[in-house]
PDB file of C-alpha atoms in Angstrom:
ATOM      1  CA  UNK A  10     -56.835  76.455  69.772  1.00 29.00           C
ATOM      2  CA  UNK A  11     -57.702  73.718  67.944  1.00 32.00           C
ATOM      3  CA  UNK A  12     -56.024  70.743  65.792  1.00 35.00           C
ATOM      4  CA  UNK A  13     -58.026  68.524  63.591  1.00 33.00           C
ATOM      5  CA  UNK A  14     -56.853  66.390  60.750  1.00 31.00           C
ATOM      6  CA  UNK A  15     -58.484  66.747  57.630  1.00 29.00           C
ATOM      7  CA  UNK A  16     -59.510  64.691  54.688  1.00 28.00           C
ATOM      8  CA  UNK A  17     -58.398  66.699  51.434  1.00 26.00           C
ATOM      9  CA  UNK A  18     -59.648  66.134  48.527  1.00 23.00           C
ATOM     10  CA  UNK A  19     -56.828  66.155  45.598  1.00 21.00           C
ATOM     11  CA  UNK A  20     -53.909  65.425  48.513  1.00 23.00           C
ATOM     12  CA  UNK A  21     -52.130  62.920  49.064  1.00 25.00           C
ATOM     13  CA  UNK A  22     -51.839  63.172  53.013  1.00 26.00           C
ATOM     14  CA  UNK A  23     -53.285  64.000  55.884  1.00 27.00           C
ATOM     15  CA  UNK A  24     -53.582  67.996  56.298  1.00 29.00           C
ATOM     16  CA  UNK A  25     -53.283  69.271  60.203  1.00 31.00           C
ATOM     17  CA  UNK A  26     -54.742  72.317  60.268  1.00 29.00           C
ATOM     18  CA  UNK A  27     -57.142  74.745  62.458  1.00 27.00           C
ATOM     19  CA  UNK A  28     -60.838  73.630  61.315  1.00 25.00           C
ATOM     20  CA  UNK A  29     -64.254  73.904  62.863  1.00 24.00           C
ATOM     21  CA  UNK A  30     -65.320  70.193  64.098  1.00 25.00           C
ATOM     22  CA  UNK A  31     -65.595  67.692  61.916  1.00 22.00           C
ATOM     23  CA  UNK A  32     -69.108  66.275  60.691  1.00 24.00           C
ATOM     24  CA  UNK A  33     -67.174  62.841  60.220  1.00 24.00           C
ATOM     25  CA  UNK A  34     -63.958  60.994  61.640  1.00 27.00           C
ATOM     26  CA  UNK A  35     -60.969  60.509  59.657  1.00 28.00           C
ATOM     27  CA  UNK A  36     -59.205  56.937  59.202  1.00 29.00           C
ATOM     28  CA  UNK A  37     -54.769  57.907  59.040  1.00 35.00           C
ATOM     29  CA  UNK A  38     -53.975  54.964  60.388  1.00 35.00           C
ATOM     30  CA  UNK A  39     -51.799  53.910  57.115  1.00 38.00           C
ATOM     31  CA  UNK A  40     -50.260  57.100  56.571  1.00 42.00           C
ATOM     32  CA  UNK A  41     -48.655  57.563  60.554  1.00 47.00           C
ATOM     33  CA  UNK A  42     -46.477  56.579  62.285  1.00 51.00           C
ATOM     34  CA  UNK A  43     -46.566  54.845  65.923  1.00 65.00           C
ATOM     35  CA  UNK A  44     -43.050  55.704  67.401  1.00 83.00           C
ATOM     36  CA  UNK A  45     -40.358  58.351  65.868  1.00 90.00           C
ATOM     37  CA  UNK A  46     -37.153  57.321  64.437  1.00 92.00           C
ATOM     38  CA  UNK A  47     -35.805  60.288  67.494  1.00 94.00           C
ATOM     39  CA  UNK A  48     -35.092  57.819  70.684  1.00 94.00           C
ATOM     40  CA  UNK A  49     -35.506  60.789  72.774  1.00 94.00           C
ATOM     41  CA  UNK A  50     -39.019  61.273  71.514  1.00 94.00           C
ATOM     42  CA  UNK A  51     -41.253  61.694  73.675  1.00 93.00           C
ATOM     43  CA  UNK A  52     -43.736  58.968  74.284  1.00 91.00           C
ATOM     44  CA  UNK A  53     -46.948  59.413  71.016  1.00 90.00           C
ATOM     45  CA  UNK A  54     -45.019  62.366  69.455  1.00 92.00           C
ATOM     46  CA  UNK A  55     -43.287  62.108  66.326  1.00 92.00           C
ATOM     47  CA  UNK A  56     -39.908  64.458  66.082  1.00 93.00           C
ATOM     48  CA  UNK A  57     -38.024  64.114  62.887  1.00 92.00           C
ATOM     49  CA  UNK A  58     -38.768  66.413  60.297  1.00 91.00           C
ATOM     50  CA  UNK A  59     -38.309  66.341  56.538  1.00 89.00           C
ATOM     51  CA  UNK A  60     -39.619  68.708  53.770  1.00 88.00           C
ATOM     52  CA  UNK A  61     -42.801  68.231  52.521  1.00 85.00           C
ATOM     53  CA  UNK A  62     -43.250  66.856  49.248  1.00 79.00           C
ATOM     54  CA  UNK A  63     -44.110  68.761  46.161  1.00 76.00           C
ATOM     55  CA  UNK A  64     -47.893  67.100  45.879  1.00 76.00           C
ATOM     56  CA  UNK A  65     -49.234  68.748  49.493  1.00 76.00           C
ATOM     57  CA  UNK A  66     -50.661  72.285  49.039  1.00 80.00           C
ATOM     58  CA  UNK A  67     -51.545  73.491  52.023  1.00 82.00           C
ATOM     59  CA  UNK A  68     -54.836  76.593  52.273  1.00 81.00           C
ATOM     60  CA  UNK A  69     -54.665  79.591  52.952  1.00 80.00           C
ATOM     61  CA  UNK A  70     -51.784  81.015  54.945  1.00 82.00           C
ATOM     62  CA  UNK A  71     -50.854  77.317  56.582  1.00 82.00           C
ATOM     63  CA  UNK A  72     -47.247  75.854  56.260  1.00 81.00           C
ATOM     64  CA  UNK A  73     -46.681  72.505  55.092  1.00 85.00           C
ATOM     65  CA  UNK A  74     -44.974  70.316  57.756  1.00 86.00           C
ATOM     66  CA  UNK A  75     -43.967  66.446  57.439  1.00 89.00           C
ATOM     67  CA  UNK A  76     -42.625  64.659  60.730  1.00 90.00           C
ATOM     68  CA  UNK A  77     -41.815  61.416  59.297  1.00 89.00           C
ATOM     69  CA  UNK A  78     -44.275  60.457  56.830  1.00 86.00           C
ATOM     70  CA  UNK A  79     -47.163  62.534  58.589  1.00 85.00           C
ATOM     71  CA  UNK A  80     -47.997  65.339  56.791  1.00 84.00           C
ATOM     72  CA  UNK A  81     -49.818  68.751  57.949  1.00 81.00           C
ATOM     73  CA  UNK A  82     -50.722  71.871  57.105  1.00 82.00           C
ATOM     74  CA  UNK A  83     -49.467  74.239  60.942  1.00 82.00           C
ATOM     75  CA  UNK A  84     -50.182  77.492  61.830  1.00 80.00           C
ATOM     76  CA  UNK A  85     -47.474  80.005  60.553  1.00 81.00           C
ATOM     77  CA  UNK A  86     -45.131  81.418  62.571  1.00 81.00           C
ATOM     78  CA  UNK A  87     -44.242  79.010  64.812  1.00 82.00           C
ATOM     79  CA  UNK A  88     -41.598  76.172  65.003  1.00 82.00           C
ATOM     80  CA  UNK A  89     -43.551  73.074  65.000  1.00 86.00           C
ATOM     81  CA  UNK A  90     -41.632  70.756  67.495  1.00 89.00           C
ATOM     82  CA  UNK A  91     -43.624  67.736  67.247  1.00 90.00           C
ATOM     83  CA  UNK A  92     -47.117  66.244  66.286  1.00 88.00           C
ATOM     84  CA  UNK A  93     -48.773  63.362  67.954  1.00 86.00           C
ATOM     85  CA  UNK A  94     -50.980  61.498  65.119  1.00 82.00           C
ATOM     86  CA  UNK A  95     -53.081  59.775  67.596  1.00 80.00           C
ATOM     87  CA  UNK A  96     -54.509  62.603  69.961  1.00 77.00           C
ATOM     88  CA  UNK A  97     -54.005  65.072  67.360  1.00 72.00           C
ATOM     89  CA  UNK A  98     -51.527  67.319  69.818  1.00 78.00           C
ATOM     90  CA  UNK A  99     -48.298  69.330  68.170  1.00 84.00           C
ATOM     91  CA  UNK A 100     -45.542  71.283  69.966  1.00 85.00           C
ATOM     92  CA  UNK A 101     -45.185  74.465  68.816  1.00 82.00           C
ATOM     93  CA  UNK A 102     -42.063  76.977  69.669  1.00 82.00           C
ATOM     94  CA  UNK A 103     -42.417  80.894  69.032  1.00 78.00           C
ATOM     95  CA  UNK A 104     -39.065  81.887  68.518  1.00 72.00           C
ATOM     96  CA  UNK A 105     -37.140  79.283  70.167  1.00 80.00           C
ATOM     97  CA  UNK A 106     -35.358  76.119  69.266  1.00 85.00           C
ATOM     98  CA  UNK A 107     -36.778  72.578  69.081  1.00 90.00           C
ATOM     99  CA  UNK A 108     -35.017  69.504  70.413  1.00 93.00           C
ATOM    100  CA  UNK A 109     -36.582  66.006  71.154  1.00 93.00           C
ATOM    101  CA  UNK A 110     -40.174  67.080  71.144  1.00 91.00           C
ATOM    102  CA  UNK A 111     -39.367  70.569  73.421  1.00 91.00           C
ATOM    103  CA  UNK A 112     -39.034  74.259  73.029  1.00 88.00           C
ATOM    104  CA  UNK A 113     -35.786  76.098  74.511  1.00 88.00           C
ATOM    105  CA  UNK A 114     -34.327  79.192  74.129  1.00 86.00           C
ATOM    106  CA  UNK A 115     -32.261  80.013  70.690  1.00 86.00           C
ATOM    107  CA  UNK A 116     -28.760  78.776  70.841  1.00 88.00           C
ATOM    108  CA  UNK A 117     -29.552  75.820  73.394  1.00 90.00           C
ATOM    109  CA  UNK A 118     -27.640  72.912  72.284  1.00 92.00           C
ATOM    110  CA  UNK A 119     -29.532  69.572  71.274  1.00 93.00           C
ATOM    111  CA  UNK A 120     -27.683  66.726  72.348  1.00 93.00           C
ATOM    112  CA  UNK A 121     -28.074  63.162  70.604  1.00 92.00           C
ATOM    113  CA  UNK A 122     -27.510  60.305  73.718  1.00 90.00           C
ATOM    114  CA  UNK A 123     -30.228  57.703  72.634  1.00 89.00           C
ATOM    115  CA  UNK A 124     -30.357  56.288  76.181  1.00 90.00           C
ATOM    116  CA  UNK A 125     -32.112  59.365  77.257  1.00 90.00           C
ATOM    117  CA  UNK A 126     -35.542  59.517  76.578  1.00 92.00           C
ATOM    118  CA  UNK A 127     -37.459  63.031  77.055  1.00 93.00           C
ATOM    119  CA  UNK A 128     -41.259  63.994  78.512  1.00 90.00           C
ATOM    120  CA  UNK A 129     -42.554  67.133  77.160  1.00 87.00           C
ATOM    121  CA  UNK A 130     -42.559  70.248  79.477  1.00 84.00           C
ATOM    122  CA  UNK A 131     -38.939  68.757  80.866  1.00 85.00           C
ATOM    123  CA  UNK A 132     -35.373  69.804  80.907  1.00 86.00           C
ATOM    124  CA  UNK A 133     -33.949  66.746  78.654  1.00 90.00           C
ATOM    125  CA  UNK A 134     -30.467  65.966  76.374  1.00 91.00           C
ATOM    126  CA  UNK A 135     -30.281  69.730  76.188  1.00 91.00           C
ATOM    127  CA  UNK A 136     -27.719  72.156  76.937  1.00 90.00           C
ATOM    128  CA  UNK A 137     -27.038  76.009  77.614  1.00 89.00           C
ATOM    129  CA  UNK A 138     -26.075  78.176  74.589  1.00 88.00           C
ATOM    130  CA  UNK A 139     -22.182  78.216  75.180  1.00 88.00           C
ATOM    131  CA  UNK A 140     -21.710  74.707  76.499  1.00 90.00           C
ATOM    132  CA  UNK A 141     -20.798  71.079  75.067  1.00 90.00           C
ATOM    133  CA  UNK A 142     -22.465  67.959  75.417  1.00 91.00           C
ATOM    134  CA  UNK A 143     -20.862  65.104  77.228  1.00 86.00           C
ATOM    135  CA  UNK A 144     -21.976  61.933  78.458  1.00 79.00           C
ATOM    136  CA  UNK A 145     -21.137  63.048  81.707  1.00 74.00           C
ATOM    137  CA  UNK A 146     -23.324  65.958  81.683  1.00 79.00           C
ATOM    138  CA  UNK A 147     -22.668  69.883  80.113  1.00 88.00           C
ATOM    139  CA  UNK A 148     -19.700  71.954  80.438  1.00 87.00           C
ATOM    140  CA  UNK A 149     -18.268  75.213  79.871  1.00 82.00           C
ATOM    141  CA  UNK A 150     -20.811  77.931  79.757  1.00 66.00           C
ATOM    142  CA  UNK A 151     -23.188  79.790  82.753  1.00 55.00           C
ATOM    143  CA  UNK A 152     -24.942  76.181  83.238  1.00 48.00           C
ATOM    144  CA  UNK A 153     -28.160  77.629  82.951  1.00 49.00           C
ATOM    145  CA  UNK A 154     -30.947  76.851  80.607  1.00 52.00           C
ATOM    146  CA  UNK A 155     -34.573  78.623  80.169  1.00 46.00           C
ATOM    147  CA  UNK A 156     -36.613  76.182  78.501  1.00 44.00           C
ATOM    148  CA  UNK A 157     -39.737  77.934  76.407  1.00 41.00           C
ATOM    149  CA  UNK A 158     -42.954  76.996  77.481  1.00 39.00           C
ATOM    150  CA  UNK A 159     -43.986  73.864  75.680  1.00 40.00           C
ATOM    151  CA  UNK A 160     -47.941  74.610  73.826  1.00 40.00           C
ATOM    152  CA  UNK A 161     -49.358  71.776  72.759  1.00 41.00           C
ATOM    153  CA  UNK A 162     -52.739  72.160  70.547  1.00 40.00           C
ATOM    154  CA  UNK A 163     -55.542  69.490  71.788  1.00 34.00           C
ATOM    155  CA  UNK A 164     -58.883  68.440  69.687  1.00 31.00           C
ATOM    156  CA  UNK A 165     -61.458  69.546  70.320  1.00 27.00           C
ATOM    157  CA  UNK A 166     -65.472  68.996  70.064  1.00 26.00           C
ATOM    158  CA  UNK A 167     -66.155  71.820  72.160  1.00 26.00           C
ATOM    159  CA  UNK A 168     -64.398  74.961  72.794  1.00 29.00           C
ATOM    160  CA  UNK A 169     -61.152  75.465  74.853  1.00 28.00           C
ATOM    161  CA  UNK A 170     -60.261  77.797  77.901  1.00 28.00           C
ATOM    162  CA  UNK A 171     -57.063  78.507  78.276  1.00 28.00           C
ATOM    163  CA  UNK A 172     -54.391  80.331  80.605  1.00 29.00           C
ATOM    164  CA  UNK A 173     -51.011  81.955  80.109  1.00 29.00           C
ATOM    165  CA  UNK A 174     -48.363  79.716  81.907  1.00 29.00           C
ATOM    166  CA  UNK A 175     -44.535  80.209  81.946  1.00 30.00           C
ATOM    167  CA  UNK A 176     -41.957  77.694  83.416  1.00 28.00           C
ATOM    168  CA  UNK A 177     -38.502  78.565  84.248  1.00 30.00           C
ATOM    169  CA  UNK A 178     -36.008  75.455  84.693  1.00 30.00           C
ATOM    170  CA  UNK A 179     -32.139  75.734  86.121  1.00 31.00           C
ATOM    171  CA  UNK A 180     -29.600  72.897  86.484  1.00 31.00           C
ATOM    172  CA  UNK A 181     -26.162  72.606  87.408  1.00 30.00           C
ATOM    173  CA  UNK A 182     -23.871  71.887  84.330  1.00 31.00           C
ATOM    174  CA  UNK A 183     -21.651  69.049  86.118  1.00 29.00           C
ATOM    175  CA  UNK A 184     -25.158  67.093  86.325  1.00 29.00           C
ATOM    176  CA  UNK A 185     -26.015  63.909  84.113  1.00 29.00           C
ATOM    177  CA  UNK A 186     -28.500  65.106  81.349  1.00 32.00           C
ATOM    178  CA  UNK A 187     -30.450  61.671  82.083  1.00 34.00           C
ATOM    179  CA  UNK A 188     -31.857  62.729  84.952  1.00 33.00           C
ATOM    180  CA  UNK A 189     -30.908  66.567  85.336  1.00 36.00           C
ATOM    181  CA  UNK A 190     -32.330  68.241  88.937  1.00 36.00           C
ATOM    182  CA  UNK A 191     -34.758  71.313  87.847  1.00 37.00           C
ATOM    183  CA  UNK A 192     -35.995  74.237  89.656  1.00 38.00           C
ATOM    184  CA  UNK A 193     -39.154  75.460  88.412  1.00 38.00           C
ATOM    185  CA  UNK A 194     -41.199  78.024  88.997  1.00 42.00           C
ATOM    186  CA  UNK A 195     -44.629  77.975  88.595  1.00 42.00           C
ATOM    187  CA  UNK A 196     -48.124  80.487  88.120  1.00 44.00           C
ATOM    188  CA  UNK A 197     -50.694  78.304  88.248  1.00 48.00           C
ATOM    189  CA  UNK A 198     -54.169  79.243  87.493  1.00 52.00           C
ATOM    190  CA  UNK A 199     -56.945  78.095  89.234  1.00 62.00           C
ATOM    191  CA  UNK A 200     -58.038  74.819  87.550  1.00 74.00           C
ATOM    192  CA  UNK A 201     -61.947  75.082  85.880  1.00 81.00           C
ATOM    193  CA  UNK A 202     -62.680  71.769  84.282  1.00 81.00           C
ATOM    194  CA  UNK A 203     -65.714  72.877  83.011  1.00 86.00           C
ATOM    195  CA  UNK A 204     -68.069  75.356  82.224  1.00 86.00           C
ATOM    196  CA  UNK A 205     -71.371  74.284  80.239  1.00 85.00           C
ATOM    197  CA  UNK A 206     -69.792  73.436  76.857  1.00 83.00           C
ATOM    198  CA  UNK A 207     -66.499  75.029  77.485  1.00 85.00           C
ATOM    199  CA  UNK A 208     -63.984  72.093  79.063  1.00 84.00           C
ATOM    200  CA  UNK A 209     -60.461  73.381  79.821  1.00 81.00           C
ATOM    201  CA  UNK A 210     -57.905  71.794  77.793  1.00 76.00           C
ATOM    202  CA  UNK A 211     -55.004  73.199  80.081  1.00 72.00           C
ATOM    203  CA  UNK A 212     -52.397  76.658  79.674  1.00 70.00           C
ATOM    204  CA  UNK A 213     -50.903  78.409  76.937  1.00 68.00           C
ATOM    205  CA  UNK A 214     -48.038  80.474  76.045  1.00 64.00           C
ATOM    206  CA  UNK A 215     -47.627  82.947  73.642  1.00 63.00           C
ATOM    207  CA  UNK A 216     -44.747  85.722  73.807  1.00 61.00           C
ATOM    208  CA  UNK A 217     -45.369  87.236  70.751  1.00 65.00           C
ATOM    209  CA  UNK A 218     -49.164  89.856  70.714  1.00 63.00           C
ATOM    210  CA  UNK A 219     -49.316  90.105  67.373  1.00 65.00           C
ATOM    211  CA  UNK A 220     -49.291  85.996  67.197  1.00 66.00           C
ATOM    212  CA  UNK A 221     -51.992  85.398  69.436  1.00 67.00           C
ATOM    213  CA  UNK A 222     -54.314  82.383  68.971  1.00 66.00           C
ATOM    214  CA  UNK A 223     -57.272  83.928  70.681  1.00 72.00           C
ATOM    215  CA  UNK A 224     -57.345  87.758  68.735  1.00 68.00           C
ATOM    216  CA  UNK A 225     -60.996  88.798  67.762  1.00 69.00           C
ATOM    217  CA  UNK A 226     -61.662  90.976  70.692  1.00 75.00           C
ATOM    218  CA  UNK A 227     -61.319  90.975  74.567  1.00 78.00           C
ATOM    219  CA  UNK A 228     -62.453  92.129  77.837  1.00 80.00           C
ATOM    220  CA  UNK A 229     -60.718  93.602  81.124  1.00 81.00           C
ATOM    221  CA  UNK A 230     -63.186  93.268  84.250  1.00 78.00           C
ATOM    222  CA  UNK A 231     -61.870  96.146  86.656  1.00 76.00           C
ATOM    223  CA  UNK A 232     -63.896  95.020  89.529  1.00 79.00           C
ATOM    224  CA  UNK A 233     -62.524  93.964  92.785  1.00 74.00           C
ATOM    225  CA  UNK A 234     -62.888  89.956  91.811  1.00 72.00           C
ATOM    226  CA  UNK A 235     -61.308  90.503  88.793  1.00 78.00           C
ATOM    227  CA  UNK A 236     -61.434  88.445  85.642  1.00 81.00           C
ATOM    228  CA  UNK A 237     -62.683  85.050  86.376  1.00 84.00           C
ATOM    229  CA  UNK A 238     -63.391  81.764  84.183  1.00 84.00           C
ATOM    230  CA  UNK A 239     -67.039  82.341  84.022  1.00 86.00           C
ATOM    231  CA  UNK A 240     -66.973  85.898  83.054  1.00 87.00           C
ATOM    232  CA  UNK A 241     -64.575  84.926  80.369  1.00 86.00           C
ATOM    233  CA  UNK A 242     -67.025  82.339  79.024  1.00 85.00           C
ATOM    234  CA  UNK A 243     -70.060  84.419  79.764  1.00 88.00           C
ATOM    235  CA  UNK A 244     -68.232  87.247  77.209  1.00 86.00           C
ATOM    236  CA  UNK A 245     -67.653  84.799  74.423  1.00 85.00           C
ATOM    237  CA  UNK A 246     -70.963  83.081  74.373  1.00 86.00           C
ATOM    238  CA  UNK A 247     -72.451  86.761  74.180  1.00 87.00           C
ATOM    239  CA  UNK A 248     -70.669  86.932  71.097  1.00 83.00           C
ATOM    240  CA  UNK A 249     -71.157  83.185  69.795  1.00 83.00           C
ATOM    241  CA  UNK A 250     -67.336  82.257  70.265  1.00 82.00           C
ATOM    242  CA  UNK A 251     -66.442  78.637  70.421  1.00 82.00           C
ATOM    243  CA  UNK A 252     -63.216  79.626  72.553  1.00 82.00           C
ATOM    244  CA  UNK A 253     -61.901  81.351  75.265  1.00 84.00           C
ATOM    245  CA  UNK A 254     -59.219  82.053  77.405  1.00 82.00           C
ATOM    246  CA  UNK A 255     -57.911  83.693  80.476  1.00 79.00           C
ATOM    247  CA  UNK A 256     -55.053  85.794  80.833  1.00 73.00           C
ATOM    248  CA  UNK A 257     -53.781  86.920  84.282  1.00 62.00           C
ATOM    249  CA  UNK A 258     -56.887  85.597  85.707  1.00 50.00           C
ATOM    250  CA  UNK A 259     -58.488  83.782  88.416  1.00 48.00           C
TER     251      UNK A 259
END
């Protein structure tokens, strides 16, 4: 999957949005911002969001999204967490709930403590559905929280292969939500960093089929090896595909 920012013509803006490569950079330096008003931020990501303004139309089926003064044009579907106007990234949640530049599950409670400041993929200023925030950590509820699987789109010049991942993070609710002990689980796939023209740009989640970034066709190798990398990428370059990705693979 990948994010570019476009140049529209009749827009005042920048427009994020799935493109081919660009022939051309872009300059947005005047029309981003550096840090995000949200303390908790993580580090390059912008996450406050406002509603676009009435003079951004965005193609096709894209939804207009603004995170403080940086304007783009997002996949549908999805609750766009947080864009990063330097790399081009964004954190997108299917289904979940957003808070300081993550994904959790809906009904997690976003807490506001500006001396906490979040990484993306963490447990951070969160709490369970059921429970209350206080400075001296969560209470009331089961003390548990599932946080969604952070995806975050990367630019691209050359196409992407990409893996399912899903992290699972507990922590006890008596614990300070600055620095909150996890226990995560992990499926890690075996790393590929490259392949020809294909370099890996890391692992995706997606819970929903029908909302599945990768969706023109696919193959199932029933063979005692299995799916691999390179049988992945030797199926899409059969087809001419830019991108490909492996699910449950090795």
């Amino acid at each position: 999957m990948v994010l570019r920012l476009l140049n529209p013509s009749m827009l005042h803006g920048i427009a994020l949005g799935i493109t081919r490569p660009l022939n051309a950079s872009v300059s947005y330096s005047d029309l981003s911002r550096r840090a995000s008003r949200d303390p908790s931020c993580p580090d390059g990501f912008l996450c406050s969001q406002t509603t676009c303004g009435g003079n951004v139309v965005c193609p096709g089926d894209r939804t207009c999204v603004d995170f403080e003064g940086t304007v783009g044009c997002a996949v549908p579907g999805l609750s766009w967490c947080a864009p990063n106007p330097i790399t081009f990234e964004a954190v997108g949640c299917d289904g979940s709930v957003c808070c300081h530049g993550n994904c959790y599950v809906s009904g997690a409670i976003c807490c506001d403590y500006e001396s906490v400041k979040c990484v993306l993929g963490e447990l951070c200023n969160v709490c369970s559905p059921g429970e209350k925030c206080n400075k001296g950590g969560c209470v009331g509820g089961s003390g548990e929280v599932k946080s969604s699987t952070t995806r975050a789109t990367t630019s691209a010049t050359t196409p992407v292969t990409a893996t399912d991942r899903e992290i699972t993070t507990s922590t006890s609710s008596t614990t300070s939500i600055a620095s909150v002990p996890t226990t995560t689980t992990l499926t890690l796939p075996t790393l590929v960093p490259r392949i020809d023209n294909f370099v890996n740009k890391g692992c995706f989640y997606v819970a929903n089929l029908k909302r599945r970034v990768l969706r023109a066709d696919s193959t199932v190798d029933a063979s005692n090896t299995g799916m691999t990398v390179s049988k992945c990428i030797e199926f899409a370059r059969n087809n001419n595909w830019q991108y490909a990705g492996v699910e449950f693979g090795r």
